[in-house]
Amino acid sequence: MAALGRVSRLLLGAAAATPRSLPGRSMSAAAHEAGGARLWKLLTFVVALPGVGVCMLNCYLKAQHKHERPEFVPYAHLRIRTKPFPWGDGNKTLFHNPHVNALPTGYED
Amino acid sequence: MAHQAHSYHMVDPSPWPIFGAASALLTTSGLAMWFHYNSTQLLIMGLTSMLLVMLQWWRDIVRESTFQGHHTLTVQKGLRYGMILFITSEAFFFLGFFWAFFHSSLVPTPELGGQWPPMGVKPLNPLEVPLLNTAILLASGVTVTWAHHSITEGNRKQAIHALTLTILLGFYFTALQATEYYEAPFSIADSVYGSTFFVATGFHGLHVIIGSSFLSTCLLRLIKFHFTSNHHFGFEAAAWYWHFVDVIWLFLYMTIYWWGS
């Protein structure tokens, strides 16, 4: 609902030279329009990029252990091959990884 | 010298619309030829012509607007409506795939083991790379907003830095998703779970690539002084599209990755 208001404001505000807020962000009432770029630059380097950094660290730590592969069970609803794929031997999916993806007959390695 | 008594842009005759339609025909029939008759000729012709039409049509629009000044406020208003309608149509496109996901996951059939994720499917941990991808796209939304404000305030250097950062984040997301696709223990052929997962995230990834290309074109134009502080609709359209891509990811993350695991 708020998006509609923002959208029509964006449309009607086409003539105005004042900076606009983009959808998804609301500026505080106290923030001056002229300092807009400064605010978003600050948010970039204090919140956004450190947030990415923290998530990167989390991924790196989680990836250190765990390498078990589930044993192969020939379920009928998995590894469906109604029609050969139009590439290669027709039996491997586009992002086939022999280490973690089994073929209908089992793991290759 | 002839003058028009209105503020609209009567576009000169152009071959791109019909060539675009022809390339769509070549591409679709090319896909059918590839799938059923193992031939890629038509498909390659279709994709090549599609790329050429896009480059030349959009090049012409830049010429008409930036270099010839045809984009009055009225024209810009029409373009805004157009972009909003287009993005809305894309939202409906994704809605279909979300519908498919919920149809299959809310009432898992006996063939799947009556559970979701289905028996034998080990879903990706939503708190690992998917969470990083969420942070990346949210961060890129912040950087593109920084870029927009920089453009409006006439700060060229910061605008270039901010837009470049946005594009780099977009590339990082794409690279991570590609590795996720390769490392995933399940494939598209693994029951309706695989179908819904890879079709929904796959189309999203395609839209990230399209959005990154759009932003990259804006960066090039920004560097070449095409934008002014109060007329830069191409950039705004790219930013809207990018926010849309971010929102779709948030829905994907919350529903397929998190709820669906």
CSV table of C-alpha atoms in Angstrom, one decimal:
chain,number,residue,atom,x,y,z
A,1,MET,CA,0.0,0.0,0.0
A,2,ALA,CA,2.8,2.4,0.9
A,3,ALA,CA,4.4,1.5,-2.3
A,4,LEU,CA,1.5,3.0,-4.3
A,5,GLY,CA,2.0,6.3,-2.5
A,6,ARG,CA,5.7,6.2,-3.2
A,7,VAL,CA,5.1,5.3,-6.8
A,8,SER,CA,2.6,8.1,-7.5
A,9,ARG,CA,4.9,10.5,-5.7
A,10,LEU,CA,7.7,9.4,-7.9
A,11,LEU,CA,5.6,9.9,-11.0
A,12,LEU,CA,4.3,13.3,-10.1
A,13,GLY,CA,7.6,14.3,-8.8
A,14,ALA,CA,9.2,14.0,-12.2
A,15,ALA,CA,9.4,17.7,-12.7
A,16,ALA,CA,10.9,18.4,-9.3
A,17,ALA,CA,14.6,18.9,-8.9
A,18,THR,CA,14.6,17.8,-5.3
A,19,PRO,CA,16.2,14.4,-4.5
A,20,ARG,CA,13.7,11.6,-4.0
A,21,SER,CA,13.7,8.6,-1.8
A,22,LEU,CA,13.7,5.3,-3.7
A,23,PRO,CA,11.2,2.6,-2.7
A,24,GLY,CA,12.3,0.6,0.3
A,25,ARG,CA,13.8,3.3,2.3
A,26,SER,CA,12.1,6.0,4.4
A,27,MET,CA,14.2,9.0,5.5
A,28,SER,CA,13.7,10.4,9.0
A,29,ALA,CA,11.8,13.6,9.2
A,30,ALA,CA,14.8,15.4,10.6
A,31,ALA,CA,17.2,14.5,7.7
A,32,HIS,CA,17.8,17.3,5.2
A,33,GLU,CA,17.3,16.5,1.6
A,34,ALA,CA,20.6,18.1,0.7
A,35,GLY,CA,22.6,15.7,2.8
A,36,GLY,CA,21.0,12.6,1.2
A,37,ALA,CA,24.1,11.3,-0.4
A,38,ARG,CA,26.0,11.6,2.8
A,39,LEU,CA,23.5,9.6,4.7
A,40,TRP,CA,23.5,6.7,2.2
A,41,LYS,CA,27.3,6.7,2.0
A,42,LEU,CA,27.4,6.4,5.7
A,43,LEU,CA,24.8,3.6,5.7
A,44,THR,CA,26.9,1.8,3.0
A,45,PHE,CA,30.1,1.8,4.9
A,46,VAL,CA,28.7,1.4,8.5
A,47,VAL,CA,25.8,-1.0,8.0
A,48,ALA,CA,25.6,-2.5,4.6
A,49,LEU,CA,29.1,-3.6,3.8
A,50,PRO,CA,30.0,-4.7,7.3
A,51,GLY,CA,26.8,-6.7,7.2
A,52,VAL,CA,28.0,-8.4,4.1
A,53,GLY,CA,31.4,-9.0,5.8
A,54,VAL,CA,29.8,-10.6,8.8
A,55,CYS,CA,27.8,-13.0,6.6
A,56,MET,CA,31.0,-13.8,4.6
A,57,LEU,CA,32.8,-14.7,7.9
A,58,ASN,CA,29.9,-16.8,8.9
A,59,CYS,CA,29.9,-18.7,5.6
A,60,TYR,CA,33.7,-19.2,5.8
A,61,LEU,CA,33.5,-20.6,9.4
A,62,LYS,CA,30.5,-22.9,8.6
A,63,ALA,CA,32.3,-24.3,5.5
A,64,GLN,CA,35.3,-25.4,7.5
A,65,HIS,CA,33.7,-28.7,8.5
A,66,LYS,CA,31.0,-30.9,7.1
A,67,HIS,CA,31.6,-33.0,4.0
A,68,GLU,CA,29.4,-36.0,4.6
A,69,ARG,CA,27.4,-37.2,1.6
A,70,PRO,CA,24.0,-38.9,2.1
A,71,GLU,CA,24.0,-42.5,1.0
A,72,PHE,CA,22.3,-43.3,-2.3
A,73,VAL,CA,18.7,-44.5,-2.2
A,74,PRO,CA,17.1,-45.0,-5.6
A,75,TYR,CA,13.9,-43.0,-4.8
A,76,ALA,CA,11.4,-42.9,-7.8
A,77,HIS,CA,10.6,-39.2,-7.3
A,78,LEU,CA,14.3,-38.1,-7.5
A,79,ARG,CA,16.7,-38.0,-10.4
A,80,ILE,CA,13.7,-38.0,-12.8
A,81,ARG,CA,14.6,-38.7,-16.5
A,82,THR,CA,11.4,-38.4,-18.5
A,83,LYS,CA,13.4,-37.2,-21.5
A,84,PRO,CA,17.1,-37.0,-22.1
A,85,PHE,CA,18.7,-33.5,-21.6
A,86,PRO,CA,19.6,-31.8,-24.9
A,87,TRP,CA,23.3,-31.7,-24.0
A,88,GLY,CA,26.1,-34.2,-23.4
A,89,ASP,CA,25.0,-37.8,-22.9
A,90,GLY,CA,21.5,-36.5,-21.9
A,91,ASN,CA,21.8,-37.9,-18.4
A,92,LYS,CA,23.4,-35.1,-16.5
A,93,THR,CA,21.8,-31.9,-15.3
A,94,LEU,CA,23.2,-28.5,-16.3
A,95,PHE,CA,25.1,-28.0,-13.0
A,96,HIS,CA,26.0,-31.6,-12.4
A,97,ASN,CA,28.6,-32.1,-9.7
A,98,PRO,CA,29.7,-35.8,-9.6
A,99,HIS,CA,30.7,-35.4,-6.0
A,100,VAL,CA,27.3,-34.5,-4.6
A,101,ASN,CA,24.9,-35.3,-7.4
A,102,ALA,CA,24.1,-39.0,-8.0
A,103,LEU,CA,22.9,-40.3,-11.4
A,104,PRO,CA,19.7,-42.4,-11.5
A,105,THR,CA,22.0,-45.5,-11.0
A,106,GLY,CA,24.0,-44.0,-8.2
A,107,TYR,CA,27.0,-41.9,-7.5
A,108,GLU,CA,29.6,-41.9,-10.3
A,109,ASP,CA,32.7,-41.8,-8.1
B,1,MET,CA,12.0,24.7,-39.6
B,2,ALA,CA,8.9,22.6,-38.6
B,3,HIS,CA,7.8,22.7,-35.0
B,4,GLN,CA,5.3,20.4,-33.2
B,5,ALA,CA,2.5,21.9,-31.2
B,6,HIS,CA,2.7,19.2,-28.4
B,7,SER,CA,5.3,17.8,-26.0
B,8,TYR,CA,5.2,14.2,-27.2
B,9,HIS,CA,7.9,12.4,-29.2
B,10,MET,CA,6.8,11.2,-32.6
B,11,VAL,CA,9.5,8.6,-33.2
B,12,ASP,CA,11.1,8.3,-36.6
B,13,PRO,CA,10.3,5.0,-38.4
B,14,SER,CA,12.5,2.2,-37.0
B,15,PRO,CA,13.2,-1.4,-38.0
B,16,TRP,CA,13.9,-2.6,-34.4
B,17,PRO,CA,10.3,-3.5,-33.4
B,18,ILE,CA,9.8,-5.9,-36.3
B,19,PHE,CA,13.3,-7.3,-36.1
B,20,GLY,CA,12.8,-7.8,-32.4
B,21,ALA,CA,9.6,-9.8,-33.1
B,22,ALA,CA,11.5,-11.8,-35.7
B,23,SER,CA,14.3,-12.6,-33.2
B,24,ALA,CA,11.6,-13.7,-30.7
B,25,LEU,CA,10.2,-16.1,-33.3
B,26,LEU,CA,13.7,-17.4,-34.2
B,27,THR,CA,14.6,-17.9,-30.5
B,28,THR,CA,11.4,-19.7,-29.6
B,29,SER,CA,11.4,-22.0,-32.6
B,30,GLY,CA,15.1,-22.4,-32.1
B,31,LEU,CA,14.5,-23.7,-28.6
B,32,ALA,CA,12.0,-26.3,-30.0
B,33,MET,CA,14.6,-27.4,-32.6
B,34,TRP,CA,17.2,-27.8,-30.0
B,35,PHE,CA,15.0,-29.8,-27.6
B,36,HIS,CA,13.5,-32.1,-30.2
B,37,TYR,CA,15.8,-32.2,-33.2
B,38,ASN,CA,19.2,-31.6,-31.6
B,39,SER,CA,20.0,-28.6,-33.8
B,40,THR,CA,21.2,-25.2,-32.4
B,41,GLN,CA,21.3,-23.1,-35.6
B,42,LEU,CA,18.0,-21.4,-35.3
B,43,LEU,CA,18.5,-20.8,-31.6
B,44,ILE,CA,21.9,-19.2,-32.1
B,45,MET,CA,20.4,-17.0,-34.9
B,46,GLY,CA,17.6,-16.0,-32.6
B,47,LEU,CA,19.8,-15.1,-29.6
B,48,THR,CA,22.3,-13.2,-31.7
B,49,SER,CA,19.6,-11.2,-33.5
B,50,MET,CA,17.9,-10.5,-30.1
B,51,LEU,CA,21.2,-9.1,-28.7
B,52,LEU,CA,21.7,-7.0,-31.8
B,53,VAL,CA,18.2,-5.6,-31.7
B,54,MET,CA,18.5,-4.7,-28.0
B,55,LEU,CA,21.8,-2.9,-28.5
B,56,GLN,CA,20.7,-0.9,-31.4
B,57,TRP,CA,17.2,-0.1,-30.2
B,58,TRP,CA,18.4,1.2,-26.8
B,59,ARG,CA,21.3,3.0,-28.6
B,60,ASP,CA,18.8,4.8,-30.7
B,61,ILE,CA,16.8,5.8,-27.6
B,62,VAL,CA,19.9,7.3,-26.0
B,63,ARG,CA,20.5,9.2,-29.2
B,64,GLU,CA,16.9,10.5,-29.3
B,65,SER,CA,17.0,11.6,-25.7
B,66,THR,CA,20.5,12.6,-24.6
B,67,PHE,CA,21.7,13.8,-28.0
B,68,GLN,CA,18.6,15.1,-29.7
B,69,GLY,CA,16.6,16.3,-26.6
B,70,HIS,CA,13.3,14.6,-27.5
B,71,HIS,CA,12.6,13.4,-23.9
B,72,THR,CA,10.4,16.2,-22.6
B,73,LEU,CA,8.8,15.9,-19.1
B,74,THR,CA,5.7,14.5,-20.8
B,75,VAL,CA,7.8,11.8,-22.6
B,76,GLN,CA,9.6,11.0,-19.3
B,77,LYS,CA,6.2,10.6,-17.5
B,78,GLY,CA,5.2,8.1,-20.2
B,79,LEU,CA,8.4,6.2,-19.7
B,80,ARG,CA,7.9,6.1,-16.0
B,81,TYR,CA,4.4,4.6,-16.4
B,82,GLY,CA,5.9,2.2,-18.9
B,83,MET,CA,8.7,1.0,-16.6
B,84,ILE,CA,6.3,0.6,-13.7
B,85,LEU,CA,3.8,-1.4,-15.8
B,86,PHE,CA,6.7,-3.6,-17.0
B,87,ILE,CA,8.0,-4.3,-13.5
B,88,THR,CA,4.4,-5.0,-12.4
B,89,SER,CA,4.1,-7.6,-15.2
B,90,GLU,CA,7.4,-9.2,-14.0
B,91,ALA,CA,6.0,-9.4,-10.5
B,92,PHE,CA,3.0,-11.3,-11.8
B,93,PHE,CA,5.4,-13.6,-13.7
B,94,PHE,CA,7.2,-14.5,-10.5
B,95,LEU,CA,3.8,-14.8,-8.7
B,96,GLY,CA,3.1,-17.8,-10.9
B,97,PHE,CA,6.2,-19.6,-9.8
B,98,PHE,CA,5.5,-18.8,-6.2
B,99,TRP,CA,2.0,-20.2,-6.7
B,100,ALA,CA,3.5,-23.4,-8.1
B,101,PHE,CA,5.9,-23.7,-5.1
B,102,PHE,CA,3.1,-23.3,-2.5
B,103,HIS,CA,0.8,-25.6,-4.4
B,104,SER,CA,3.4,-28.4,-4.1
B,105,SER,CA,4.8,-27.7,-0.7
B,106,LEU,CA,1.7,-27.0,1.3
B,107,VAL,CA,0.2,-30.4,0.5
B,108,PRO,CA,3.2,-32.7,-0.2
B,109,THR,CA,1.9,-35.8,-2.1
B,110,PRO,CA,2.5,-39.4,-1.0
B,111,GLU,CA,5.0,-39.8,-3.9
B,112,LEU,CA,7.2,-37.3,-2.0
B,113,GLY,CA,6.9,-39.1,1.3
B,114,GLY,CA,4.1,-36.8,2.4
B,115,GLN,CA,6.7,-34.3,3.6
B,116,TRP,CA,8.4,-31.1,2.5
B,117,PRO,CA,11.3,-31.1,1.7
B,118,PRO,CA,10.6,-34.4,0.0
B,119,MET,CA,12.2,-37.6,1.3
B,120,GLY,CA,15.8,-37.8,0.2
B,121,VAL,CA,16.1,-34.1,-0.5
B,122,LYS,CA,18.6,-32.2,1.7
B,123,PRO,CA,17.8,-28.5,1.4
B,124,LEU,CA,20.5,-25.8,1.5
B,125,ASN,CA,21.1,-24.2,4.9
B,126,PRO,CA,19.4,-20.8,4.7
B,127,LEU,CA,21.8,-19.4,7.2
B,128,GLU,CA,24.9,-20.0,5.1
B,129,VAL,CA,25.4,-18.7,1.5
B,130,PRO,CA,21.7,-17.7,1.0
B,131,LEU,CA,21.9,-15.4,4.0
B,132,LEU,CA,25.1,-13.9,2.6
B,133,ASN,CA,23.3,-13.4,-0.7
B,134,THR,CA,20.5,-11.6,1.1
B,135,ALA,CA,23.0,-9.3,2.8
B,136,ILE,CA,24.7,-8.6,-0.6
B,137,LEU,CA,21.4,-7.6,-2.4
B,138,LEU,CA,20.3,-5.5,0.5
B,139,ALA,CA,23.7,-3.8,0.6
B,140,SER,CA,23.4,-3.2,-3.2
B,141,GLY,CA,20.1,-1.5,-2.6
B,142,VAL,CA,21.8,0.9,-0.2
B,143,THR,CA,24.6,1.6,-2.6
B,144,VAL,CA,22.3,2.3,-5.5
B,145,THR,CA,20.4,4.8,-3.4
B,146,TRP,CA,23.7,6.4,-2.5
B,147,ALA,CA,24.5,6.6,-6.2
B,148,HIS,CA,21.1,8.2,-6.9
B,149,HIS,CA,21.5,10.9,-4.3
B,150,SER,CA,25.0,11.6,-5.6
B,151,ILE,CA,23.7,12.1,-9.1
B,152,THR,CA,21.0,14.4,-7.8
B,153,GLU,CA,23.5,16.4,-5.8
B,154,GLY,CA,25.9,16.6,-8.8
B,155,ASN,CA,28.7,14.6,-7.1
B,156,ARG,CA,30.2,12.8,-10.0
B,157,LYS,CA,33.0,11.0,-8.3
B,158,GLN,CA,30.8,9.5,-5.5
B,159,ALA,CA,28.1,8.6,-8.0
B,160,ILE,CA,30.6,6.6,-10.0
B,161,HIS,CA,32.0,4.9,-6.9
B,162,ALA,CA,28.5,4.0,-5.6
B,163,LEU,CA,27.2,2.7,-8.8
B,164,THR,CA,30.4,0.6,-9.4
B,165,LEU,CA,30.0,-0.8,-5.9
B,166,THR,CA,26.4,-1.7,-6.7
B,167,ILE,CA,27.4,-3.6,-9.8
B,168,LEU,CA,30.3,-5.4,-8.1
B,169,LEU,CA,27.8,-6.6,-5.4
B,170,GLY,CA,25.5,-7.8,-8.2
B,171,PHE,CA,28.4,-9.8,-9.7
B,172,TYR,CA,29.3,-11.2,-6.4
B,173,PHE,CA,25.7,-12.4,-5.9
B,174,THR,CA,25.7,-14.1,-9.3
B,175,ALA,CA,29.0,-15.8,-8.7
B,176,LEU,CA,27.9,-17.1,-5.3
B,177,GLN,CA,24.6,-18.4,-6.8
B,178,ALA,CA,26.5,-20.1,-9.6
B,179,THR,CA,28.6,-22.0,-7.0
B,180,GLU,CA,25.5,-22.8,-5.0
B,181,TYR,CA,24.0,-24.3,-8.1
B,182,TYR,CA,27.1,-26.4,-8.6
B,183,GLU,CA,27.4,-27.5,-5.0
B,184,ALA,CA,23.7,-28.2,-4.3
B,185,PRO,CA,23.1,-31.9,-3.4
B,186,PHE,CA,19.8,-31.7,-5.3
B,187,SER,CA,19.2,-31.0,-9.0
B,188,ILE,CA,16.3,-29.7,-11.1
B,189,ALA,CA,15.4,-33.3,-11.8
B,190,ASP,CA,14.8,-34.1,-8.1
B,191,SER,CA,11.0,-34.1,-7.8
B,192,VAL,CA,8.9,-31.0,-7.8
B,193,TYR,CA,11.2,-29.6,-5.2
B,194,GLY,CA,14.0,-29.3,-7.7
B,195,SER,CA,11.7,-27.9,-10.4
B,196,THR,CA,10.2,-25.2,-8.2
B,197,PHE,CA,13.6,-24.3,-6.6
B,198,PHE,CA,15.6,-24.0,-9.8
B,199,VAL,CA,13.0,-22.4,-12.0
B,200,ALA,CA,12.2,-19.7,-9.4
B,201,THR,CA,15.7,-19.0,-8.4
B,202,GLY,CA,16.9,-19.5,-12.0
B,203,PHE,CA,14.6,-16.8,-13.4
B,204,HIS,CA,15.6,-14.6,-10.5
B,205,GLY,CA,19.2,-15.1,-11.3
B,206,LEU,CA,18.5,-14.2,-15.0
B,207,HIS,CA,16.9,-11.0,-13.7
B,208,VAL,CA,19.9,-10.2,-11.6
B,209,ILE,CA,22.1,-10.6,-14.7
B,210,ILE,CA,19.7,-8.3,-16.7
B,211,GLY,CA,19.6,-5.8,-13.9
B,212,SER,CA,23.4,-5.8,-13.6
B,213,SER,CA,23.7,-5.2,-17.4
B,214,PHE,CA,21.2,-2.3,-17.1
B,215,LEU,CA,23.2,-0.8,-14.2
B,216,SER,CA,26.5,-1.3,-16.1
B,217,THR,CA,25.1,0.6,-19.1
B,218,CYS,CA,24.1,3.4,-16.7
B,219,LEU,CA,27.6,3.4,-15.3
B,220,LEU,CA,29.0,3.8,-18.8
B,221,ARG,CA,26.6,6.7,-19.5
B,222,LEU,CA,27.3,8.3,-16.1
B,223,ILE,CA,31.0,8.3,-16.9
B,224,LYS,CA,30.2,9.8,-20.4
B,225,PHE,CA,28.2,12.7,-18.8
B,226,HIS,CA,24.8,11.6,-20.2
B,227,PHE,CA,23.0,12.3,-16.9
B,228,THR,CA,22.1,15.7,-15.4
B,229,SER,CA,21.2,16.2,-11.8
B,230,ASN,CA,17.5,16.4,-12.6
B,231,HIS,CA,17.2,14.3,-15.7
B,232,HIS,CA,18.5,10.8,-15.4
B,233,PHE,CA,15.5,8.5,-15.9
B,234,GLY,CA,17.6,5.7,-17.4
B,235,PHE,CA,19.3,5.4,-14.1
B,236,GLU,CA,16.1,5.6,-12.1
B,237,ALA,CA,14.6,2.9,-14.2
B,238,ALA,CA,17.6,0.7,-13.6
B,239,ALA,CA,17.4,1.4,-9.9
B,240,TRP,CA,13.7,0.6,-9.8
B,241,TYR,CA,14.4,-2.7,-11.6
B,242,TRP,CA,17.3,-3.5,-9.2
B,243,HIS,CA,15.1,-2.9,-6.1
B,244,PHE,CA,12.5,-5.1,-7.7
B,245,VAL,CA,15.1,-7.9,-8.1
B,246,ASP,CA,16.0,-7.4,-4.5
B,247,VAL,CA,12.4,-7.7,-3.3
B,248,ILE,CA,11.9,-10.9,-5.3
B,249,TRP,CA,15.0,-12.4,-3.7
B,250,LEU,CA,13.6,-11.5,-0.3
B,251,PHE,CA,10.4,-13.4,-1.0
B,252,LEU,CA,12.4,-16.3,-2.5
B,253,TYR,CA,14.6,-16.4,0.6
B,254,MET,CA,11.7,-16.3,3.1
B,255,THR,CA,9.5,-18.8,1.3
B,256,ILE,CA,11.6,-21.3,-0.6
B,257,TYR,CA,14.9,-21.2,1.3
B,258,TRP,CA,13.7,-20.6,4.9
B,259,TRP,CA,10.1,-21.8,5.2
B,260,GLY,CA,10.7,-24.5,2.7
B,261,SER,CA,13.7,-26.1,4.5
